[in-house]
Coordinates of C-alpha atoms in Angstrom, one line a residue:
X436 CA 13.4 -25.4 4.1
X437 CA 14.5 -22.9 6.7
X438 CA 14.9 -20.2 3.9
X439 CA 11.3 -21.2 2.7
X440 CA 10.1 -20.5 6.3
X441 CA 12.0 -16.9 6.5
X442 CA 10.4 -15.7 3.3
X443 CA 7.0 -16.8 3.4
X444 CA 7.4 -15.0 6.9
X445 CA 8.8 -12.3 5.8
X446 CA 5.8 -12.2 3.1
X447 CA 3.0 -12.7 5.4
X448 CA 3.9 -10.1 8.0
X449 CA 5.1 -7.4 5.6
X450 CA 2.0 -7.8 4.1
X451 CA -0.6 -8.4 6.4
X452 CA 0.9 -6.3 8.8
X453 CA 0.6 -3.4 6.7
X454 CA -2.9 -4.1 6.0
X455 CA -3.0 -4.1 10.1
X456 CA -1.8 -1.3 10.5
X457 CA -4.2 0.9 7.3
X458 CA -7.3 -0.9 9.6
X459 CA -6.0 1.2 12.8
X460 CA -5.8 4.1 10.6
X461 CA -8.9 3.1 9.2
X462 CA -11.0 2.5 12.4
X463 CA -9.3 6.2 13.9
X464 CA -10.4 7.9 11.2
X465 CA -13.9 6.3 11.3
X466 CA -13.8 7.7 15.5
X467 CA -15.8 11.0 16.3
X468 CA -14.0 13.9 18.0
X469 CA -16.0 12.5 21.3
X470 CA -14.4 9.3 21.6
X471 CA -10.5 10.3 22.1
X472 CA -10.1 7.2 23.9
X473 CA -10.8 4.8 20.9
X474 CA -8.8 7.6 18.9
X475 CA -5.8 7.0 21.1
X476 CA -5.8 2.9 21.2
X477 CA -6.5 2.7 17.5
X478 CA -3.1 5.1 16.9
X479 CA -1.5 3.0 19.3
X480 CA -1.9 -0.1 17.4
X481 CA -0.9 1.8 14.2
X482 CA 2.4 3.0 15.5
X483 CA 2.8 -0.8 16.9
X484 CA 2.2 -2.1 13.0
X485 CA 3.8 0.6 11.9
X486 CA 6.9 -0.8 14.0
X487 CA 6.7 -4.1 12.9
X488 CA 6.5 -3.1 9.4
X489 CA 10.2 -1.5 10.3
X490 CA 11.6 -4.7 11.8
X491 CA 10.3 -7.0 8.9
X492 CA 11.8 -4.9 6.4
X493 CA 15.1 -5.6 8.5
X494 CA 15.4 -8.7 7.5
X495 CA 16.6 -10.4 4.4
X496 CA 15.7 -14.2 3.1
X497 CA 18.7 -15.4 4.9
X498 CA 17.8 -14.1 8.4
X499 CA 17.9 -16.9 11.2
X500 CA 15.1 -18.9 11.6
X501 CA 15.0 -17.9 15.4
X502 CA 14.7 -14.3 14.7
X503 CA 11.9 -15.0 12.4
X504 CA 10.0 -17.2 14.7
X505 CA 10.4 -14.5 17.4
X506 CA 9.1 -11.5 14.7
X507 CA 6.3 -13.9 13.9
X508 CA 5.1 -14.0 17.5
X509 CA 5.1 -10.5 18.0
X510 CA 3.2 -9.9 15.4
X511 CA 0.7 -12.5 16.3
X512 CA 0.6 -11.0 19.8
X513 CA -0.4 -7.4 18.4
X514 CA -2.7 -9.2 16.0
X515 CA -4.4 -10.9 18.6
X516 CA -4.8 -7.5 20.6
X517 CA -5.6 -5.3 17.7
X518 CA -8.8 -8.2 16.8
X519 CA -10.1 -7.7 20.4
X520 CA -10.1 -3.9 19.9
X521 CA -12.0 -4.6 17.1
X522 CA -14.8 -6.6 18.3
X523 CA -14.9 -4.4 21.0
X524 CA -15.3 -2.1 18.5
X525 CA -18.6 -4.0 16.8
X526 CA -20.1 -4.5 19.9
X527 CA -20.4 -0.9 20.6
X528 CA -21.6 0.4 17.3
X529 CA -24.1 -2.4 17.1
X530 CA -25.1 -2.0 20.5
X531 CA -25.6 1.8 19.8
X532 CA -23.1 2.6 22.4
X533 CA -20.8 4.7 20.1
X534 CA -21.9 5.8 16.5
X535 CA -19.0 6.0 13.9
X536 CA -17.8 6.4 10.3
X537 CA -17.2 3.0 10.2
X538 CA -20.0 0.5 8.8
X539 CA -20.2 -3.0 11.6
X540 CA -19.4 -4.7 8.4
X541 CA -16.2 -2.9 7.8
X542 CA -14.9 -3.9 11.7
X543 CA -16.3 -7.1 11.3
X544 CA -14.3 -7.5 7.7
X545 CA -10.7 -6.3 9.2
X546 CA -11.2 -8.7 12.7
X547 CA -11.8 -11.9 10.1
X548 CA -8.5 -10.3 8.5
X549 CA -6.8 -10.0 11.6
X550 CA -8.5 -13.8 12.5
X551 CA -6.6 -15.0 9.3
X552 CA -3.5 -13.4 9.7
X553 CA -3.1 -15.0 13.3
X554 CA -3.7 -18.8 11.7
X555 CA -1.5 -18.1 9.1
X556 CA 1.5 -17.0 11.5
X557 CA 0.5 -19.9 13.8
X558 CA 0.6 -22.7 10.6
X559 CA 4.0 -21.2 9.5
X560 CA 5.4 -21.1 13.1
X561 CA 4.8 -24.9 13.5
X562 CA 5.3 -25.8 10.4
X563 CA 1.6 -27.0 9.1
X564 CA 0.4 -26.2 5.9
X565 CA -3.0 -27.1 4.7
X566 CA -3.0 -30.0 2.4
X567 CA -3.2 -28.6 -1.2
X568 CA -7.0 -29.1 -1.7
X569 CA -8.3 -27.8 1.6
X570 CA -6.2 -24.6 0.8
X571 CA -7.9 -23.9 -2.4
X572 CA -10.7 -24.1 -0.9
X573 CA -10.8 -22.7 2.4
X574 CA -8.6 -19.4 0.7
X575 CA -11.5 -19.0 -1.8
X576 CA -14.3 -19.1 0.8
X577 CA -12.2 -16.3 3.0
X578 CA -11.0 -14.4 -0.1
X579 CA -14.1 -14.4 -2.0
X580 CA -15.9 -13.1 1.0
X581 CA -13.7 -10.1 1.5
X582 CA -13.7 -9.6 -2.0
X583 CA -17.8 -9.6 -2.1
X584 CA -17.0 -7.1 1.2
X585 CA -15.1 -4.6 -1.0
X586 CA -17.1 -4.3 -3.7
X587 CA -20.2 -3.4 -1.1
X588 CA -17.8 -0.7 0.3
X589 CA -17.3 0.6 -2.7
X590 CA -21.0 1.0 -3.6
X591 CA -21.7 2.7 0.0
X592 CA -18.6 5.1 -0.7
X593 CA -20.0 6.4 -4.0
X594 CA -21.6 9.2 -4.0
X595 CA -25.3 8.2 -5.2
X596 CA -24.6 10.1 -8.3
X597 CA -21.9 7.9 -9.4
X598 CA -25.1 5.6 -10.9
X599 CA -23.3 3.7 -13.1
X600 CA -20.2 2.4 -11.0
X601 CA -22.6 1.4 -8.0
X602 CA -24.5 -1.1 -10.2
X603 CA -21.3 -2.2 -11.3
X604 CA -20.3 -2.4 -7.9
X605 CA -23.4 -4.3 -7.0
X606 CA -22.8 -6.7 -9.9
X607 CA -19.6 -7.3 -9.0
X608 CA -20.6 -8.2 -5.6
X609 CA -23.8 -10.4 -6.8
X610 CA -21.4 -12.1 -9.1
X611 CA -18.5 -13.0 -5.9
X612 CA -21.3 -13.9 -3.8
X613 CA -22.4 -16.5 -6.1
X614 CA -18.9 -17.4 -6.5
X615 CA -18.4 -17.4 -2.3
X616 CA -22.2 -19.9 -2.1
X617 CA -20.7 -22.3 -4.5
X618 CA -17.2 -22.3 -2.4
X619 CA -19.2 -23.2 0.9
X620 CA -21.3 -26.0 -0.9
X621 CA -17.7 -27.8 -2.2
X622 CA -16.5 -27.3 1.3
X623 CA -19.4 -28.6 2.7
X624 CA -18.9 -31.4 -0.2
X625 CA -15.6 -32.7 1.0
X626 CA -13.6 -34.9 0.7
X627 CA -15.5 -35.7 -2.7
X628 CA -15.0 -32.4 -3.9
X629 CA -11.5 -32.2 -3.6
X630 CA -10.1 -33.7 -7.1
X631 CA -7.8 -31.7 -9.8
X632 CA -10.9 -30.6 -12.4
X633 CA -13.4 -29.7 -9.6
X634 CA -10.7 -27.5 -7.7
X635 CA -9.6 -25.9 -11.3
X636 CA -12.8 -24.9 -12.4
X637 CA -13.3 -23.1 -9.0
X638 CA -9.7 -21.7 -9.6
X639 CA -10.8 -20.2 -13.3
X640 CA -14.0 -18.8 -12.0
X641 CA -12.7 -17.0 -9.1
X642 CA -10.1 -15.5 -11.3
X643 CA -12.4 -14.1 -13.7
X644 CA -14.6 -12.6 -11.4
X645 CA -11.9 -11.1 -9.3
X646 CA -9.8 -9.6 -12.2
X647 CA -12.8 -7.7 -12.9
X648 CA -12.7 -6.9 -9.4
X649 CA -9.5 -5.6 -9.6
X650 CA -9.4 -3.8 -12.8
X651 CA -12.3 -1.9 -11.6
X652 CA -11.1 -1.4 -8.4
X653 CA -7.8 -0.2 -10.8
X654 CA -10.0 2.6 -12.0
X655 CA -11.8 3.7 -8.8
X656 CA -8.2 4.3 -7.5
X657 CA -7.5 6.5 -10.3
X658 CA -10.4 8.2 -10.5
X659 CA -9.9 8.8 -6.5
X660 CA -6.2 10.1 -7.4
X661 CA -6.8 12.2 -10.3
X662 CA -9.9 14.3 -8.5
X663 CA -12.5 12.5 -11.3
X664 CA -14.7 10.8 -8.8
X665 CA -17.7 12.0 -6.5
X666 CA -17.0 9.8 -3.0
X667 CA -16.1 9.7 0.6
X668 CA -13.4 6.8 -0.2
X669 CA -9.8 7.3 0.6
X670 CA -6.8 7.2 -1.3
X671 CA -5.3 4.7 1.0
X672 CA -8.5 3.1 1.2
X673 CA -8.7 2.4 -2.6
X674 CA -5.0 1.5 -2.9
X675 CA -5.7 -1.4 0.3
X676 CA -8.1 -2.6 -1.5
X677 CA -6.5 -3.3 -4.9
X678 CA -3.5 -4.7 -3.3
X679 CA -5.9 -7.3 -1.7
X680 CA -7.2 -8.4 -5.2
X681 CA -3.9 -8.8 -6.1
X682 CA -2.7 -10.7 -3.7
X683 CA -5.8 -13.6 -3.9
X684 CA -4.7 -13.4 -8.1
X685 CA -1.5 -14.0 -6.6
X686 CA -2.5 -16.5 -4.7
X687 CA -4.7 -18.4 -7.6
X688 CA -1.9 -18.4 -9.8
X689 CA 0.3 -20.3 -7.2
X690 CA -3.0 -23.4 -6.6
X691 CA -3.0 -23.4 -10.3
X692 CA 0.7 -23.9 -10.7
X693 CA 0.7 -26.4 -7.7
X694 CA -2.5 -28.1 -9.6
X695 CA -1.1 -28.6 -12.7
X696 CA 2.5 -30.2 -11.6
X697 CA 0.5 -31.9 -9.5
X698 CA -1.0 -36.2 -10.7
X699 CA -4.2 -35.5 -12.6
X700 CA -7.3 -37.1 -11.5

């Protein structure tokens, strides 16, 4: 159990702390040259990821649980700090204090990140986890939702000649919206909508609407790579953004297996 705790640890903050640490980068690059002071505390809180990302890497699936714990409060300490910068953030551009780069939806989307990385180091420091069937669906309303997100980014990003891969972008995004309505109406449905074939059938969808997702997501960052597409996205920002749809594929694959070696109902 204690080497169960250490890895999915480890996983968490390696990965979410990375993703962290790109939405610093993210938000400082999104700063005008007039605003050196949210320049400076958004590069502080990169350098602090980035320094985490250093530790966690220290660490091997044996590490003691102690260490761990300690790594998982640091982390949740920064992540608490960095989500306050960032609604900080919001409240200025949508006050029209400060304009940026950065769409309100963009800081919104990385402090309901930040939000979920903070639960999940809190469940795995006290040793919680969700009950199977509020996990799938409580993970597909928050990943389907910052799926839908990406997909709208991408549209915006494109440069309006790129006709064809906005409208896919926006049917992508049409199509993980409907897929995030129906997720709120089963969670608004429980307990009855918590049995083995209702949860699989959300499990199927949401994969087949996301691998699209992330195949063309797949091409956007090639195209970005290879100098083939018009746009103001960033390498890094394409590559954060596949790695996300992986990891909810990821993530479907382990409800599934847990579903199916589970008693059917």
């Amino acid at each position: 159990m204690s080497n169960l705790f250490v890895n999915r640890s480890l996983e968490e903050v390696q990965f979410w702390g990375r993703i962290m640490k790109e939405h610093a980068l993210f938000l400082r690059l999104g700063f005008t040259v007039d605003q050196p002071k949210l320049i400076q505390e958004a590069s502080h809180f990169h350098n602090l990821f980035e320094s985490i990302e250093e530790k966690s890497v220290s660490f091997t699936d044996n590490a003691d649980r102690e260490h761990i714990v300690r790594l998982n409060m640091e982390t949740y300490q920064a992540t608490s700090h960095l989500w306050v910068f960032e609604r900080k953030v919001l409240e200025l551009i949508l006050s029209c204090k400060i304009i940026t780069n950065s769409y309100p939806l963009f800081v919104d989307h990385a402090s309901r990140e930040a939000a979920y990385f903070m639960n999940r180091i809190e469940q795995l420091n006290k040793g919680i986890l969700e009950p199977l069937p509020d996990a799938v669906i409580n993970e597909n309303v928050f990943f389907l939702r910052i799926m839908s997100d990406h997909a709208k980014f991408i549209s915006h990003l494109l440069d309006p000649s790129e006709r064809n891969l906005i409208t896919e972008a926006a049917d992508l995004s049409y199509q993980l919206d409907q897929l995030l309505f129906q997720a709120v109406d089963l969670e608004a449905m429980r307990p009855a909508s918590q049995t083995g074939r209702v949860l699989s059938r959300l499990i199927e969808e949401s994969r087949l609407t996301v691998q699209s997702l992330y195949d063309f997501k797949r091409t956007i960052k090639e195209m970005v790579e290879e100098c083939r597409l018009r746009s103001v996205i960033h390498p890094l920002l394409a590559d954060h953004m596949l790695r996300e749809a992986q990891r909810f594929l990821d993530l479907l694959d382990r409800f599934e297996a847990s579903l199916t070696a589970g008693p059917k109902d």
